[in-house]
Every structure is written in structure tokens, then in C-alpha cells.
Amino acid sequence: GALRAWASARLGPLGSATFRGWPHGESEVWELLTTGGERAFLKVHRRARKFRQERRAYLEWCPQLGGRCPHLLALHEAEPRALLLSSVPGVRVETLAPLPAAHRQA
């Protein structure tokens, strides 16, 4: 609820939010679609350390990668910790073969 309002304040009115996470429960990933057709991703971290690591990656490393990495649109640093990310073209990594090669490239 609160994060949906926070994301909507940054993106505009949201049309849908679809869960795109993994069953491990370390984080939640939501694909957001605005009523205007803009797509973004909201990643909510359960652990502060993992949030800090990913925040650092988006602030320091991703700008070096150009269009190969999503852009950090906004940070929610209070509980619940979340990153609002742009969408980039591509496919989910688990659809790639061989998977270890995809991980090395990333």
C-alpha cells in the first residue's frame, strides 16, 4: 500500500503491479505498469545489507554499463527498503542457456 503510493508519486498513476520475484523470500520484485504505459520495477529488500549492496551497485557500477543496466529512478531508504528501477529490454535469465555463461557475462 505505502510503497505503491510512493511509486505512483514518482511514476504517475499505476495500472497494475505483477509479482516477478523468486520463491526464496529474500526480496520481492514487482513489475509496475502505469496507466500511461510506462514500465518499471520495484524491488523490496528484507535485509539492510543486501539493500545497501544493490543501492551501491546502481549508484556506482551501473552508470558505467550504459544501457545494459536499469536506471535507479528512486530509493526508499526507510523500512521497507526499496529500489524503483527502469525497465530495459531483455529476457529473464533463467530462459537463457547455458545459465553459467549468462551469470559470467552479468
PDB file of C-alpha atoms in Angstrom:
ATOM      1  CA  GLY A   1       0.000   0.000   0.000  1.00  0.00           C
ATOM      2  CA  ALA A   2       2.503   2.642   1.134  1.00  0.00           C
ATOM      3  CA  LEU A   3       5.111   1.590  -1.442  1.00  0.00           C
ATOM      4  CA  ARG A   4       2.500   1.579  -4.191  1.00  0.00           C
ATOM      5  CA  ALA A   5       1.627   5.188  -3.320  1.00  0.00           C
ATOM      6  CA  TRP A   6       5.345   6.069  -3.158  1.00  0.00           C
ATOM      7  CA  ALA A   7       5.988   4.518  -6.603  1.00  0.00           C
ATOM      8  CA  SER A   8       2.886   6.163  -8.053  1.00  0.00           C
ATOM      9  CA  ALA A   9       4.095   9.571  -6.821  1.00  0.00           C
ATOM     10  CA  ARG A  10       7.275   9.050  -8.878  1.00  0.00           C
ATOM     11  CA  LEU A  11       5.879   7.308 -11.965  1.00  0.00           C
ATOM     12  CA  GLY A  12       2.314   8.527 -12.220  1.00  0.00           C
ATOM     13  CA  PRO A  13      -0.893   6.548 -11.693  1.00  0.00           C
ATOM     14  CA  LEU A  14      -0.295   2.800 -11.618  1.00  0.00           C
ATOM     15  CA  GLY A  15      -2.423   0.480 -13.676  1.00  0.00           C
ATOM     16  CA  SER A  16      -1.020  -2.836 -12.465  1.00  0.00           C
ATOM     17  CA  ALA A  17       1.566  -4.433 -10.219  1.00  0.00           C
ATOM     18  CA  THR A  18       2.622  -8.001 -11.033  1.00  0.00           C
ATOM     19  CA  PHE A  19       4.831 -10.098  -8.746  1.00  0.00           C
ATOM     20  CA  ARG A  20       8.020 -11.128 -10.601  1.00  0.00           C
ATOM     21  CA  GLY A  21      10.123 -12.334  -7.673  1.00  0.00           C
ATOM     22  CA  TRP A  22      11.608 -15.649  -6.698  1.00  0.00           C
ATOM     23  CA  PRO A  23      10.315 -18.046  -4.044  1.00  0.00           C
ATOM     24  CA  HIS A  24      13.419 -17.582  -1.810  1.00  0.00           C
ATOM     25  CA  GLY A  25      11.830 -14.660   0.032  1.00  0.00           C
ATOM     26  CA  GLU A  26      14.999 -12.535   0.301  1.00  0.00           C
ATOM     27  CA  SER A  27      13.331  -9.766  -1.665  1.00  0.00           C
ATOM     28  CA  GLU A  28      10.159  -9.012  -3.566  1.00  0.00           C
ATOM     29  CA  VAL A  29      10.192  -7.815  -7.160  1.00  0.00           C
ATOM     30  CA  TRP A  30       7.145  -6.190  -8.694  1.00  0.00           C
ATOM     31  CA  GLU A  31       6.665  -5.179 -12.316  1.00  0.00           C
ATOM     32  CA  LEU A  32       4.737  -1.916 -12.362  1.00  0.00           C
ATOM     33  CA  LEU A  33       2.804  -0.588 -15.328  1.00  0.00           C
ATOM     34  CA  THR A  34       1.452   2.952 -15.278  1.00  0.00           C
ATOM     35  CA  THR A  35      -1.856   3.891 -16.818  1.00  0.00           C
ATOM     36  CA  GLY A  36       0.239   5.721 -19.438  1.00  0.00           C
ATOM     37  CA  GLY A  37       2.060   2.511 -20.414  1.00  0.00           C
ATOM     38  CA  GLU A  38       5.408   3.130 -18.652  1.00  0.00           C
ATOM     39  CA  ARG A  39       7.007   0.003 -17.164  1.00  0.00           C
ATOM     40  CA  ALA A  40       9.242  -0.042 -14.071  1.00  0.00           C
ATOM     41  CA  PHE A  41      10.313  -2.484 -11.385  1.00  0.00           C
ATOM     42  CA  LEU A  42      10.049  -2.158  -7.623  1.00  0.00           C
ATOM     43  CA  LYS A  43      12.469  -4.285  -5.602  1.00  0.00           C
ATOM     44  CA  VAL A  44      11.839  -4.531  -1.863  1.00  0.00           C
ATOM     45  CA  HIS A  45      14.668  -5.885   0.295  1.00  0.00           C
ATOM     46  CA  ARG A  46      14.177  -7.683   3.591  1.00  0.00           C
ATOM     47  CA  ARG A  47      17.832  -7.342   4.663  1.00  0.00           C
ATOM     48  CA  ALA A  48      19.515  -3.953   5.078  1.00  0.00           C
ATOM     49  CA  ARG A  49      22.904  -5.255   3.909  1.00  0.00           C
ATOM     50  CA  LYS A  50      21.536  -6.549   0.602  1.00  0.00           C
ATOM     51  CA  PHE A  51      19.687  -3.274   0.048  1.00  0.00           C
ATOM     52  CA  ARG A  52      22.913  -1.302   0.635  1.00  0.00           C
ATOM     53  CA  GLN A  53      24.839  -3.574  -1.755  1.00  0.00           C
ATOM     54  CA  GLU A  54      22.299  -3.202  -4.536  1.00  0.00           C
ATOM     55  CA  ARG A  55      21.945   0.558  -3.945  1.00  0.00           C
ATOM     56  CA  ARG A  56      25.717   0.899  -4.297  1.00  0.00           C
ATOM     57  CA  ALA A  57      25.707  -1.156  -7.498  1.00  0.00           C
ATOM     58  CA  TYR A  58      23.061   1.085  -9.086  1.00  0.00           C
ATOM     59  CA  LEU A  59      24.762   4.288  -7.948  1.00  0.00           C
ATOM     60  CA  GLU A  60      28.395   3.375  -8.712  1.00  0.00           C
ATOM     61  CA  TRP A  61      28.594   0.458 -11.158  1.00  0.00           C
ATOM     62  CA  CYS A  62      25.552   0.616 -13.406  1.00  0.00           C
ATOM     63  CA  PRO A  63      26.316   4.087 -14.800  1.00  0.00           C
ATOM     64  CA  GLN A  64      29.489   2.532 -16.266  1.00  0.00           C
ATOM     65  CA  LEU A  65      27.400  -0.031 -18.184  1.00  0.00           C
ATOM     66  CA  GLY A  66      25.274   2.407 -20.158  1.00  0.00           C
ATOM     67  CA  GLY A  67      22.031   0.939 -21.452  1.00  0.00           C
ATOM     68  CA  ARG A  68      22.823  -2.589 -20.292  1.00  0.00           C
ATOM     69  CA  CYS A  69      21.645  -1.849 -16.762  1.00  0.00           C
ATOM     70  CA  PRO A  70      18.374  -0.421 -15.448  1.00  0.00           C
ATOM     71  CA  HIS A  71      18.424   3.140 -14.140  1.00  0.00           C
ATOM     72  CA  LEU A  72      17.749   3.816 -10.500  1.00  0.00           C
ATOM     73  CA  LEU A  73      14.639   6.002 -10.523  1.00  0.00           C
ATOM     74  CA  ALA A  74      14.192   6.375  -6.758  1.00  0.00           C
ATOM     75  CA  LEU A  75      15.235   4.972  -3.385  1.00  0.00           C
ATOM     76  CA  HIS A  76      13.027   4.256  -0.383  1.00  0.00           C
ATOM     77  CA  GLU A  77      15.612   4.015   2.391  1.00  0.00           C
ATOM     78  CA  ALA A  78      13.219   3.707   5.337  1.00  0.00           C
ATOM     79  CA  GLU A  79      11.503   0.406   6.123  1.00  0.00           C
ATOM     80  CA  PRO A  80      10.548  -1.219   3.857  1.00  0.00           C
ATOM     81  CA  ARG A  81      13.742  -0.608   1.876  1.00  0.00           C
ATOM     82  CA  ALA A  82      13.054  -0.470  -1.851  1.00  0.00           C
ATOM     83  CA  LEU A  83      14.542   0.494  -5.198  1.00  0.00           C
ATOM     84  CA  LEU A  84      12.472   1.777  -8.093  1.00  0.00           C
ATOM     85  CA  LEU A  85      14.150   0.773 -11.355  1.00  0.00           C
ATOM     86  CA  SER A  86      13.632   1.476 -15.027  1.00  0.00           C
ATOM     87  CA  SER A  87      12.810  -1.337 -17.382  1.00  0.00           C
ATOM     88  CA  VAL A  88      15.325  -2.461 -20.007  1.00  0.00           C
ATOM     89  CA  PRO A  89      14.726  -4.780 -22.966  1.00  0.00           C
ATOM     90  CA  GLY A  90      15.673  -8.396 -22.430  1.00  0.00           C
ATOM     91  CA  VAL A  91      14.570 -11.787 -21.193  1.00  0.00           C
ATOM     92  CA  ARG A  92      14.578 -13.426 -17.767  1.00  0.00           C
ATOM     93  CA  VAL A  93      17.969 -15.012 -17.181  1.00  0.00           C
ATOM     94  CA  GLU A  94      16.558 -18.474 -16.403  1.00  0.00           C
ATOM     95  CA  THR A  95      15.383 -18.716 -20.027  1.00  0.00           C
ATOM     96  CA  LEU A  96      18.987 -18.475 -21.262  1.00  0.00           C
ATOM     97  CA  ALA A  97      21.243 -21.431 -21.932  1.00  0.00           C
ATOM     98  CA  PRO A  98      23.842 -22.058 -20.737  1.00  0.00           C
ATOM     99  CA  LEU A  99      22.943 -20.343 -17.494  1.00  0.00           C
ATOM    100  CA  PRO A 100      26.511 -20.176 -16.071  1.00  0.00           C
ATOM    101  CA  ALA A 101      27.610 -18.184 -19.150  1.00  0.00           C
ATOM    102  CA  ALA A 102      24.815 -15.669 -18.549  1.00  0.00           C
ATOM    103  CA  HIS A 103      25.933 -15.263 -14.941  1.00  0.00           C
ATOM    104  CA  ARG A 104      29.554 -14.719 -16.002  1.00  0.00           C
ATOM    105  CA  GLN A 105      28.509 -12.079 -18.525  1.00  0.00           C
ATOM    106  CA  ALA A 106      26.437 -10.281 -15.889  1.00  0.00           C
TER     107      ALA A 106
END
